[in-house]
GROMACS .gro file of C-alpha atoms in nm:
model
  453
    1MET     CA    1  -0.116 -12.059   5.649
    2TYR     CA    2  -0.269 -11.869   5.938
    3TRP     CA    3   0.006 -11.608   5.939
    4ARG     CA    4  -0.024 -11.571   5.560
    5GLN     CA    5  -0.394 -11.492   5.596
    6ILE     CA    6  -0.318 -11.234   5.866
    7ALA     CA    7  -0.046 -11.077   5.650
    8ALA     CA    8  -0.280 -11.060   5.350
    9SER     CA    9  -0.548 -10.895   5.565
   10CYS     CA   10  -0.302 -10.639   5.689
   11VAL     CA   11  -0.189 -10.559   5.336
   12PHE     CA   12  -0.553 -10.513   5.230
   13VAL     CA   13  -0.625 -10.282   5.524
   14VAL     CA   14  -0.314 -10.073   5.461
   15ALA     CA   15  -0.396 -10.045   5.092
   16SER     CA   16  -0.751  -9.936   5.172
   17VAL     CA   17  -0.626  -9.670   5.413
   18LEU     CA   18  -0.378  -9.538   5.160
   19ALA     CA   19  -0.642  -9.527   4.888
   20ALA     CA   20  -0.907  -9.356   5.104
   21PRO     CA   21  -0.769  -9.000   5.076
   22ALA     CA   22  -0.757  -9.027   4.700
   23ALA     CA   23  -1.120  -9.131   4.686
   24GLU     CA   24  -1.248  -8.883   4.943
   25ALA     CA   25  -1.130  -8.527   4.943
   26PRO     CA   26  -1.427  -8.319   5.054
   27GLY     CA   27  -1.398  -7.942   5.059
   28ARG     CA   28  -1.084  -7.919   4.848
   29TYR     CA   29  -1.091  -7.597   4.647
   30LEU     CA   30  -0.870  -7.561   4.341
   31LEU     CA   31  -0.745  -7.214   4.258
   32GLY     CA   32  -0.802  -7.056   3.918
   33PRO     CA   33  -0.778  -6.727   3.726
   34GLN     CA   34  -0.958  -6.425   3.879
   35ASP     CA   35  -0.929  -6.563   4.234
   36ARG     CA   36  -0.826  -6.291   4.482
   37LEU     CA   37  -0.585  -6.425   4.747
   38THR     CA   38  -0.467  -6.296   5.084
   39ILE     CA   39  -0.108  -6.406   5.142
   40ARG     CA   40   0.093  -6.380   5.466
   41VAL     CA   41   0.453  -6.494   5.507
   42TYR     CA   42   0.642  -6.510   5.844
   43ASP     CA   43   0.978  -6.638   5.949
   44LEU     CA   44   1.075  -6.735   6.306
   45ARG     CA   45   1.416  -6.598   6.401
   46ARG     CA   46   1.561  -6.848   6.649
   47ASN     CA   47   1.832  -6.618   6.782
   48THR     CA   48   1.577  -6.361   6.900
   49GLY     CA   49   1.270  -6.583   6.924
   50GLU     CA   50   1.063  -6.330   6.730
   51ALA     CA   51   0.846  -6.375   6.423
   52TYR     CA   52   0.969  -6.180   6.125
   53SER     CA   53   0.709  -6.062   5.874
   54TRP     CA   54   0.798  -6.055   5.506
   55THR     CA   55   0.611  -5.730   5.439
   56ALA     CA   56   0.668  -5.733   5.065
   57LEU     CA   57   0.489  -6.066   5.037
   58ASN     CA   58   0.199  -5.984   5.267
   59GLY     CA   59  -0.119  -5.855   5.103
   60GLU     CA   60  -0.377  -5.940   4.838
   61PHE     CA   61  -0.279  -6.085   4.504
   62SER     CA   62  -0.480  -6.205   4.205
   63VAL     CA   63  -0.438  -6.521   4.003
   64ALA     CA   64  -0.360  -6.412   3.649
   65ALA     CA   65  -0.517  -6.546   3.332
   66ASP     CA   66  -0.225  -6.785   3.284
   67GLY     CA   67  -0.290  -6.936   3.630
   68THR     CA   68   0.011  -6.780   3.804
   69VAL     CA   69   0.059  -6.537   4.094
   70SER     CA   70   0.328  -6.272   4.063
   71LEU     CA   71   0.503  -6.207   4.397
   72PRO     CA   72   0.788  -5.975   4.492
   73LEU     CA   73   1.129  -6.135   4.550
   74ILE     CA   74   1.000  -6.466   4.418
   75GLY     CA   75   0.846  -6.394   4.079
   76GLN     CA   76   0.568  -6.596   3.922
   77ILE     CA   77   0.438  -6.909   4.094
   78LYS     CA   78   0.182  -7.143   3.942
   79ALA     CA   79  -0.142  -7.139   4.141
   80SER     CA   80  -0.413  -7.265   3.904
   81GLY     CA   81  -0.510  -7.627   3.959
   82GLY     CA   82  -0.370  -7.644   4.313
   83THR     CA   83  -0.516  -7.579   4.658
   84PRO     CA   84  -0.434  -7.277   4.878
   85THR     CA   85  -0.218  -7.511   5.090
   86ASP     CA   86  -0.022  -7.617   4.782
   87LEU     CA   87   0.042  -7.253   4.695
   88ALA     CA   88   0.149  -7.171   5.053
   89GLU     CA   89   0.405  -7.452   5.046
   90ALA     CA   90   0.530  -7.338   4.704
   91ILE     CA   91   0.572  -6.981   4.832
   92GLY     CA   92   0.771  -7.096   5.137
   93THR     CA   93   0.998  -7.319   4.929
   94SER     CA   94   1.056  -7.052   4.663
   95LEU     CA   95   1.133  -6.785   4.922
   96LYS     CA   96   1.380  -7.012   5.100
   97GLN     CA   97   1.566  -7.065   4.773
   98ALA     CA   98   1.549  -6.699   4.665
   99ALA     CA   99   1.667  -6.560   5.002
  100ASP     CA  100   1.907  -6.850   5.076
  101LEU     CA  101   1.741  -6.917   5.411
  102ALA     CA  102   1.830  -7.197   5.646
  103GLU     CA  103   1.468  -7.286   5.715
  104THR     CA  104   1.151  -7.265   5.510
  105PRO     CA  105   0.932  -6.965   5.603
  106ALA     CA  106   0.571  -7.025   5.704
  107ALA     CA  107   0.317  -6.898   5.450
  108SER     CA  108  -0.061  -6.890   5.462
  109VAL     CA  109  -0.297  -6.841   5.167
  110GLU     CA  110  -0.666  -6.759   5.198
  111VAL     CA  111  -0.918  -6.689   4.925
  112ALA     CA  112  -1.035  -6.331   4.978
  113LYS     CA  113  -1.267  -6.330   4.679
  114TYR     CA  114  -1.361  -6.625   4.465
  115ARG     CA  115  -1.373  -6.605   4.089
  116PRO     CA  116  -1.730  -6.563   3.958
  117TYR     CA  117  -1.960  -6.829   3.823
  118TYR     CA  118  -2.197  -6.788   3.527
  119ILE     CA  119  -2.559  -6.881   3.475
  120THR     CA  120  -2.744  -6.877   3.144
  121GLY     CA  121  -3.060  -7.009   2.983
  122ALA     CA  122  -3.415  -7.002   3.120
  123VAL     CA  123  -3.357  -6.768   3.413
  124GLN     CA  124  -3.481  -6.418   3.477
  125GLN     CA  125  -3.139  -6.255   3.499
  126PRO     CA  126  -2.858  -6.454   3.329
  127GLY     CA  127  -2.504  -6.331   3.376
  128LYS     CA  128  -2.195  -6.338   3.601
  129PHE     CA  129  -2.232  -6.365   3.981
  130GLU     CA  130  -2.001  -6.362   4.282
  131TYR     CA  131  -1.936  -6.705   4.426
  132GLN     CA  132  -2.006  -6.800   4.787
  133PRO     CA  133  -1.870  -7.120   4.944
  134GLY     CA  134  -2.113  -7.412   4.954
  135LEU     CA  135  -2.319  -7.273   4.664
  136THR     CA  136  -2.570  -7.520   4.515
  137VAL     CA  137  -2.738  -7.521   4.176
  138LEU     CA  138  -3.070  -7.411   4.327
  139GLN     CA  139  -2.902  -7.125   4.511
  140ALA     CA  140  -2.728  -7.019   4.191
  141VAL     CA  141  -3.063  -7.008   4.010
  142SER     CA  142  -3.204  -6.800   4.298
  143THR     CA  143  -2.926  -6.542   4.258
  144ALA     CA  144  -3.035  -6.509   3.894
  145GLU     CA  145  -3.385  -6.414   4.020
  146GLY     CA  146  -3.525  -6.763   3.963
  147LEU     CA  147  -3.650  -6.951   3.660
  148LEU     CA  148  -3.789  -6.769   3.360
  149ARG     CA  149  -4.154  -6.681   3.412
  150ALA     CA  150  -4.416  -6.467   3.246
  151THR     CA  151  -4.523  -6.126   3.367
  152ASP     CA  152  -4.886  -6.202   3.273
  153PRO     CA  153  -4.958  -6.575   3.322
  154ARG     CA  154  -5.314  -6.547   3.194
  155MET     CA  155  -5.202  -6.401   2.865
  156VAL     CA  156  -4.935  -6.668   2.833
  157ARG     CA  157  -5.192  -6.943   2.900
  158ARG     CA  158  -5.422  -6.792   2.640
  159GLU     CA  159  -5.138  -6.779   2.388
  160MET     CA  160  -5.049  -7.140   2.465
  161VAL     CA  161  -5.408  -7.254   2.406
  162THR     CA  162  -5.428  -7.055   2.081
  163THR     CA  163  -5.101  -7.181   1.941
  164ARG     CA  164  -5.177  -7.541   2.037
  165GLY     CA  165  -5.513  -7.517   1.861
  166GLU     CA  166  -5.340  -7.372   1.556
  167LEU     CA  167  -5.085  -7.653   1.565
  168ARG     CA  168  -5.364  -7.913   1.571
  169THR     CA  169  -5.535  -7.741   1.278
  170LEU     CA  170  -5.211  -7.728   1.084
  171ALA     CA  171  -5.145  -8.095   1.158
  172ALA     CA  172  -5.489  -8.191   1.025
  173GLU     CA  173  -5.434  -7.973   0.717
  174ARG     CA  174  -5.098  -8.133   0.653
  175ILE     CA  175  -5.247  -8.482   0.666
  176ALA     CA  176  -5.504  -8.382   0.403
  177LEU     CA  177  -5.240  -8.216   0.185
  178ALA     CA  178  -5.003  -8.513   0.212
  179ALA     CA  179  -5.279  -8.755   0.109
  180LYS     CA  180  -5.376  -8.526  -0.180
  181GLN     CA  181  -5.013  -8.502  -0.292
  182ALA     CA  182  -4.985  -8.881  -0.298
  183ARG     CA  183  -5.301  -8.904  -0.509
  184LEU     CA  184  -5.178  -8.640  -0.756
  185ASP     CA  185  -4.840  -8.812  -0.786
  186ALA     CA  186  -5.017  -9.136  -0.875
  187GLU     CA  187  -5.234  -8.957  -1.135
  188ILE     CA  188  -4.929  -8.789  -1.292
  189ALA     CA  189  -4.743  -9.121  -1.308
  190GLY     CA  190  -5.048  -9.299  -1.453
  191ALA     CA  191  -5.040  -9.557  -1.172
  192ASP     CA  192  -5.326  -9.792  -1.102
  193THR     CA  193  -5.325  -9.723  -0.728
  194ILE     CA  194  -5.197  -9.464  -0.479
  195THR     CA  195  -4.879  -9.525  -0.282
  196PHE     CA  196  -4.915  -9.340   0.047
  197GLY     CA  197  -4.602  -9.250   0.244
  198GLU     CA  198  -4.507  -9.395   0.580
  199ASP     CA  199  -4.560  -9.053   0.741
  200LEU     CA  200  -4.932  -9.097   0.671
  201LYS     CA  201  -4.956  -9.465   0.755
  202ALA     CA  202  -4.773  -9.418   1.086
  203ASN     CA  203  -4.929  -9.081   1.171
  204ALA     CA  204  -5.018  -9.025   1.535
  205ASP     CA  205  -5.369  -8.918   1.434
  206LYS     CA  206  -5.445  -9.254   1.272
  207ALA     CA  207  -5.820  -9.198   1.239
  208ARG     CA  208  -5.777  -8.871   1.052
  209ALA     CA  209  -5.499  -9.012   0.835
  210ASP     CA  210  -5.706  -9.320   0.744
  211GLN     CA  211  -6.003  -9.099   0.658
  212ALA     CA  212  -5.788  -8.876   0.437
  213MET     CA  213  -5.635  -9.175   0.257
  214ARG     CA  214  -5.977  -9.333   0.198
  215GLY     CA  215  -6.115  -9.006   0.062
  216GLU     CA  216  -5.824  -8.955  -0.176
  217GLN     CA  217  -5.838  -9.318  -0.289
  218LEU     CA  218  -6.209  -9.279  -0.364
  219LEU     CA  219  -6.148  -8.957  -0.556
  220PHE     CA  220  -5.861  -9.123  -0.744
  221ASP     CA  221  -6.080  -9.415  -0.848
  222THR     CA  222  -6.367  -9.183  -0.948
  223ARG     CA  223  -6.149  -8.958  -1.163
  224ARG     CA  224  -5.969  -9.255  -1.315
  225ASN     CA  225  -6.295  -9.428  -1.399
  226ALA     CA  226  -6.436  -9.106  -1.549
  227ILE     CA  227  -6.131  -9.070  -1.773
  228LYS     CA  228  -6.157  -9.434  -1.873
  229ALA     CA  229  -6.528  -9.391  -1.956
  230GLU     CA  230  -6.460  -9.086  -2.175
  231VAL     CA  231  -6.175  -9.261  -2.351
  232ALA     CA  232  -6.392  -9.572  -2.402
  233ALA     CA  233  -6.670  -9.361  -2.555
  234ILE     CA  234  -6.425  -9.193  -2.793
  235GLU     CA  235  -6.270  -9.528  -2.883
  236GLN     CA  236  -6.619  -9.666  -2.957
  237SER     CA  237  -6.676  -9.373  -3.193
  238MET     CA  238  -6.339  -9.448  -3.352
  239SER     CA  239  -6.446  -9.809  -3.407
  240SER     CA  240  -6.764  -9.684  -3.579
  241PHE     CA  241  -6.559  -9.453  -3.799
  242ARG     CA  242  -6.322  -9.736  -3.891
  243ALA     CA  243  -6.621  -9.960  -3.977
  244GLU     CA  244  -6.773  -9.680  -4.186
  245ILE     CA  245  -6.444  -9.629  -4.367
  246GLY     CA  246  -6.424 -10.003  -4.436
  247ALA     CA  247  -6.778 -10.008  -4.577
  248LEU     CA  248  -6.708  -9.707  -4.795
  249GLU     CA  249  -6.389  -9.868  -4.924
  250ASN     CA  250  -6.588 -10.176  -5.025
  251LYS     CA  251  -6.851  -9.958  -5.190
  252SER     CA  252  -6.577  -9.767  -5.372
  253LYS     CA  253  -6.434 -10.092  -5.505
  254SER     CA  254  -6.781 -10.200  -5.623
  255LEU     CA  255  -6.829  -9.868  -5.798
  256ASP     CA  256  -6.490  -9.904  -5.963
  257ARG     CA  257  -6.598 -10.237  -6.110
  258GLN     CA  258  -6.929 -10.090  -6.226
  259ILE     CA  259  -6.750  -9.797  -6.388
  260GLU     CA  260  -6.516 -10.041  -6.564
  261LEU     CA  261  -6.813 -10.238  -6.697
  262SER     CA  262  -6.989  -9.917  -6.797
  263ARG     CA  263  -6.682  -9.806  -6.993
  264GLY     CA  264  -6.673 -10.139  -7.177
  265GLU     CA  265  -7.039 -10.111  -7.264
  266LEU     CA  266  -6.990  -9.750  -7.381
  267ASN     CA  267  -6.702  -9.854  -7.606
  268LEU     CA  268  -6.916 -10.131  -7.755
  269VAL     CA  269  -7.205  -9.892  -7.817
  270ASN     CA  270  -6.968  -9.642  -7.982
  271ASP     CA  271  -6.847  -9.915  -8.222
  272LEU     CA  272  -7.204 -10.010  -8.307
  273VAL     CA  273  -7.300  -9.648  -8.364
  274ALA     CA  274  -6.998  -9.600  -8.588
  275LYS     CA  275  -7.105  -9.902  -8.795
  276GLY     CA  276  -7.468  -9.783  -8.799
  277LEU     CA  277  -7.589 -10.089  -8.615
  278THR     CA  278  -7.750  -9.896  -8.326
  279ILE     CA  279  -7.911  -9.565  -8.264
  280THR     CA  280  -7.755  -9.263  -8.094
  281PRO     CA  281  -7.991  -9.253  -7.791
  282ARG     CA  282  -7.846  -9.582  -7.672
  283LYS     CA  283  -7.504  -9.424  -7.670
  284LEU     CA  284  -7.637  -9.133  -7.468
  285ALA     CA  285  -7.789  -9.371  -7.209
  286ALA     CA  286  -7.456  -9.555  -7.169
  287GLU     CA  287  -7.271  -9.226  -7.116
  288GLN     CA  288  -7.526  -9.113  -6.854
  289SER     CA  289  -7.492  -9.446  -6.670
  290GLN     CA  290  -7.111  -9.412  -6.661
  291ALA     CA  291  -7.134  -9.053  -6.535
  292ALA     CA  292  -7.369  -9.159  -6.257
  293PHE     CA  293  -7.128  -9.434  -6.146
  294GLU     CA  294  -6.838  -9.187  -6.139
  295SER     CA  295  -7.045  -8.936  -5.941
  296ASN     CA  296  -7.133  -9.204  -5.686
  297ARG     CA  297  -6.766  -9.292  -5.656
  298LEU     CA  298  -6.680  -8.929  -5.584
  299ASP     CA  299  -6.949  -8.919  -5.314
  300VAL     CA  300  -6.803  -9.232  -5.156
  301GLN     CA  301  -6.452  -9.085  -5.160
  302VAL     CA  302  -6.577  -8.763  -4.996
  303ALA     CA  303  -6.754  -8.970  -4.728
  304MET     CA  304  -6.434  -9.167  -4.669
  305LEU     CA  305  -6.236  -8.844  -4.622
  306ARG     CA  306  -6.492  -8.716  -4.374
  307ALA     CA  307  -6.486  -9.044  -4.179
  308GLN     CA  308  -6.105  -9.034  -4.175
  309GLN     CA  309  -6.114  -8.678  -4.045
  310SER     CA  310  -6.359  -8.781  -3.772
  311LEU     CA  311  -6.130  -9.071  -3.679
  312THR     CA  312  -5.828  -8.839  -3.659
  313ARG     CA  313  -6.028  -8.592  -3.451
  314ALA     CA  314  -6.130  -8.869  -3.210
  315GLU     CA  315  -5.767  -8.977  -3.167
  316ARG     CA  316  -5.672  -8.616  -3.101
  317ASP     CA  317  -5.953  -8.589  -2.846
  318ILE     CA  318  -5.812  -8.884  -2.652
  319ILE     CA  319  -5.465  -8.729  -2.652
  320GLU     CA  320  -5.607  -8.392  -2.548
  321LEU     CA  321  -5.819  -8.551  -2.275
  322ARG     CA  322  -5.523  -8.731  -2.121
  323SER     CA  323  -5.299  -8.431  -2.165
  324ARG     CA  324  -5.552  -8.201  -1.998
  325PHE     CA  325  -5.595  -8.447  -1.712
  326ARG     CA  326  -5.217  -8.465  -1.659
  327ARG     CA  327  -5.179  -8.089  -1.697
  328ASP     CA  328  -5.446  -8.022  -1.436
  329ALA     CA  329  -5.286  -8.279  -1.204
  330LEU     CA  330  -4.944  -8.113  -1.244
  331ALA     CA  331  -5.085  -7.767  -1.171
  332GLU     CA  332  -5.275  -7.899  -0.871
  333ALA     CA  333  -4.966  -8.085  -0.746
  334ALA     CA  334  -4.756  -7.767  -0.768
  335ASP     CA  335  -5.021  -7.578  -0.573
  336THR     CA  336  -5.034  -7.859  -0.315
  337ARG     CA  337  -4.657  -7.856  -0.271
  338LEU     CA  338  -4.672  -7.480  -0.216
  339LYS     CA  339  -4.943  -7.525   0.046
  340LEU     CA  340  -4.736  -7.798   0.215
  341ALA     CA  341  -4.437  -7.565   0.231
  342GLN     CA  342  -4.655  -7.289   0.374
  343ASN     CA  343  -4.802  -7.537   0.622
  344ASP     CA  344  -4.455  -7.640   0.736
  345GLU     CA  345  -4.351  -7.277   0.779
  346LYS     CA  346  -4.667  -7.195   0.975
  347THR     CA  347  -4.618  -7.506   1.190
  348LEU     CA  348  -4.258  -7.406   1.264
  349THR     CA  349  -4.364  -7.054   1.358
  350ALA     CA  350  -4.654  -7.174   1.573
  351GLY     CA  351  -4.425  -7.429   1.739
  352ARG     CA  352  -4.174  -7.160   1.827
  353LEU     CA  353  -4.446  -6.934   1.962
  354SER     CA  354  -4.582  -7.223   2.168
  355ALA     CA  355  -4.234  -7.310   2.295
  356ASP     CA  356  -4.171  -6.945   2.389
  357ALA     CA  357  -4.500  -6.935   2.577
  358GLU     CA  358  -4.438  -7.267   2.750
  359ALA     CA  359  -4.087  -7.160   2.844
  360GLN     CA  360  -4.244  -6.893   3.062
  361THR     CA  361  -4.479  -7.134   3.238
  362LEU     CA  362  -4.377  -7.397   3.489
  363GLY     CA  363  -4.600  -7.671   3.623
  364THR     CA  364  -4.875  -7.883   3.472
  365ALA     CA  365  -5.053  -7.773   3.156
  366GLU     CA  366  -5.422  -7.689   3.165
  367ASP     CA  367  -5.518  -8.023   3.013
  368GLY     CA  368  -5.293  -8.205   3.260
  369SER     CA  369  -5.115  -8.384   2.978
  370GLU     CA  370  -4.762  -8.263   3.037
  371THR     CA  371  -4.544  -8.038   3.249
  372LEU     CA  372  -4.235  -7.824   3.208
  373THR     CA  373  -3.949  -7.894   3.446
  374PRO     CA  374  -3.605  -7.735   3.469
  375ARG     CA  375  -3.293  -7.922   3.363
  376TYR     CA  376  -2.953  -7.809   3.484
  377GLU     CA  377  -2.622  -7.856   3.302
  378VAL     CA  378  -2.293  -7.761   3.466
  379THR     CA  379  -1.984  -7.695   3.256
  380ARG     CA  380  -1.653  -7.692   3.441
  381ARG     CA  381  -1.307  -7.631   3.306
  382VAL     CA  382  -1.048  -7.873   3.445
  383GLY     CA  383  -0.700  -7.818   3.311
  384ASP     CA  384  -0.710  -7.767   2.937
  385ARG     CA  385  -1.053  -7.914   2.874
  386SER     CA  386  -1.412  -7.843   2.969
  387THR     CA  387  -1.654  -8.108   3.085
  388THR     CA  388  -2.034  -8.092   3.108
  389TRP     CA  389  -2.286  -8.301   3.298
  390LEU     CA  390  -2.644  -8.293   3.419
  391ALA     CA  391  -2.682  -8.177   3.779
  392GLN     CA  392  -2.944  -8.190   4.051
  393GLU     CA  393  -3.072  -7.890   4.245
  394ASP     CA  394  -2.850  -7.977   4.540
  395GLY     CA  395  -2.543  -8.021   4.319
  396GLN     CA  396  -2.240  -7.815   4.414
  397VAL     CA  397  -2.133  -7.517   4.203
  398GLU     CA  398  -1.773  -7.406   4.204
  399PRO     CA  399  -1.612  -7.079   4.094
  400GLY     CA  400  -1.578  -7.051   3.718
  401ASP     CA  401  -1.864  -7.299   3.652
  402VAL     CA  402  -2.123  -7.225   3.387
  403VAL     CA  403  -2.475  -7.332   3.483
  404ARG     CA  404  -2.716  -7.369   3.189
  405VAL     CA  405  -3.088  -7.391   3.268
  406THR     CA  406  -3.337  -7.529   3.016
  407LEU     CA  407  -3.703  -7.616   3.049
  408VAL     CA  408  -3.803  -7.960   2.920
  409ARG     CA  409  -4.143  -8.111   2.857
  410ASN     CA  410  -4.217  -8.432   3.049
  411PRO     CA  411  -4.530  -8.639   3.116
  412SER     CA  412  -4.724  -8.494   3.409
  413SER     CA  413  -4.703  -8.824   3.597
  414ARG     CA  414  -4.329  -8.769   3.621
  415SER     CA  415  -4.327  -8.396   3.661
  416GLY     CA  416  -4.134  -8.414   3.985
  417GLU     CA  417  -3.860  -8.638   3.851
  418ALA     CA  418  -3.536  -8.508   3.713
  419PRO     CA  419  -3.275  -8.698   3.512
  420GLN     CA  420  -3.072  -8.905   3.757
  421VAL     CA  421  -2.713  -8.841   3.658
  422ALA     CA  422  -2.438  -8.877   3.917
  423VAL     CA  423  -2.192  -8.591   3.937
  424PRO     CA  424  -1.840  -8.737   3.910
  425ARG     CA  425  -1.537  -8.638   4.112
  426ARG     CA  426  -1.279  -8.392   3.984
  427PRO     CA  427  -0.958  -8.547   3.854
  428SER     CA  428  -0.771  -8.391   4.147
  429GLU     CA  429  -0.979  -8.596   4.389
  430GLY     CA  430  -0.827  -8.921   4.276
  431GLY     CA  431  -0.901  -9.181   4.015
  432ASN     CA  432  -0.865  -9.176   3.638
  433ALA     CA  433  -1.009  -8.858   3.490
  434ASN     CA  434  -1.123  -9.036   3.174
  435ARG     CA  435  -1.299  -9.302   3.378
  436THR     CA  436  -1.461  -9.092   3.651
  437GLY     CA  437  -1.473  -8.744   3.494
  438PRO     CA  438  -1.796  -8.568   3.397
  439ALA     CA  439  -1.988  -8.694   3.099
  440SER     CA  440  -1.886  -8.581   2.751
  441ALA     CA  441  -2.093  -8.334   2.545
  442ASP     CA  442  -2.238  -8.620   2.336
  443ALA     CA  443  -2.345  -8.805   2.648
  444VAL     CA  444  -2.507  -8.493   2.786
  445ARG     CA  445  -2.690  -8.438   2.459
  446ARG     CA  446  -2.815  -8.797   2.457
  447ALA     CA  447  -2.930  -8.767   2.817
  448ALA     CA  448  -3.106  -8.439   2.737
  449GLU     CA  449  -3.282  -8.592   2.440
  450SER     CA  450  -3.388  -8.884   2.656
  451ALA     CA  451  -3.520  -8.644   2.918
  452ASP     CA  452  -3.712  -8.450   2.651
  453ARG     CA  453  -3.874  -8.768   2.534
   0.00000   0.00000   0.00000
């Protein structure tokens, strides 16, 4: 058992030693297109004891866009993705095969000029720059003349204050317009109450939003009650007209009966006059009585027509009142929607102006509420794919990297903090590239959004 434990310990130690180079490979530089290389090749002639220089292979060569180096006698050799030592060994092996040598020549490869790196975003002078070994993110920003800053800080501060005030005014105006739009929508729909949106209920300026909603609710109730009062008054008049029409109808029926009786009496008087049993003046009185009854009936019918016209006019007034109320609400709603659209456009413009002004100002704002801090993203091409991650100021920049600088708004209490994102190892330094490689673009975007918040 004792010897088994010792053997297991030895295996563990050996495995750890073998794995250490894969996990730690500091200072390894991988060649890539646009690198300028100085190559020297020598061969030791044993019969003379002198070093023979392969003049055709000695000099400066560039790594082509396809990642290869074209050399005399040998042809093209792949350089991209390998170290200078790897290329030197490949040159010696290829030359031995091409020249049919007994021993492998000694080759040395040095980087005479590194391929450039690029910096973009919120810097004074974005562009392409010559790489220097050991370059950090902060040094790269310095070569681009530092972070973006204003030429006249006072003017920028003044513009920031102005645009922020305009943004606050526009926000207050939008709250009022949104509450008004909700009230008009309820009036158009004929609802009994206003349904305010969640953007108002959950607004950051709760006091102003509550005040706007209360004001619009009060106006809604007042206008609704006024319409109801006018409609009730017209309906009361309609009830009076209906009662008047009913009374006139009863009176007309009574007159019809009286006219019928008067006709019977007139017929009887005519028979008596024809037989000479009564005098003519009685006949005349009966005819006058019948004519008076018929005249009264005509008056009643005219009064009924007038009452019916008044009733129809009252019904039309109710329809017109409601239609005018809805028409005014529709026109006002269209005007409110237009003002909301204009408010949104003005807010967007003011926000961009404010962001442009803030992008030129680093440090704490005048009110001490927030601060702008730089955020660095490094994009590096490894093989056939590019990877991006957030970097710190002391993060290493390699040739061909693209450094993007953005200014983010953070609470002033954390103005000195930057997103803590570890920079992973390159795939060539050991480990699974998918497991330890730089974060994906989605992960970077999520981290950036988190930092913005």
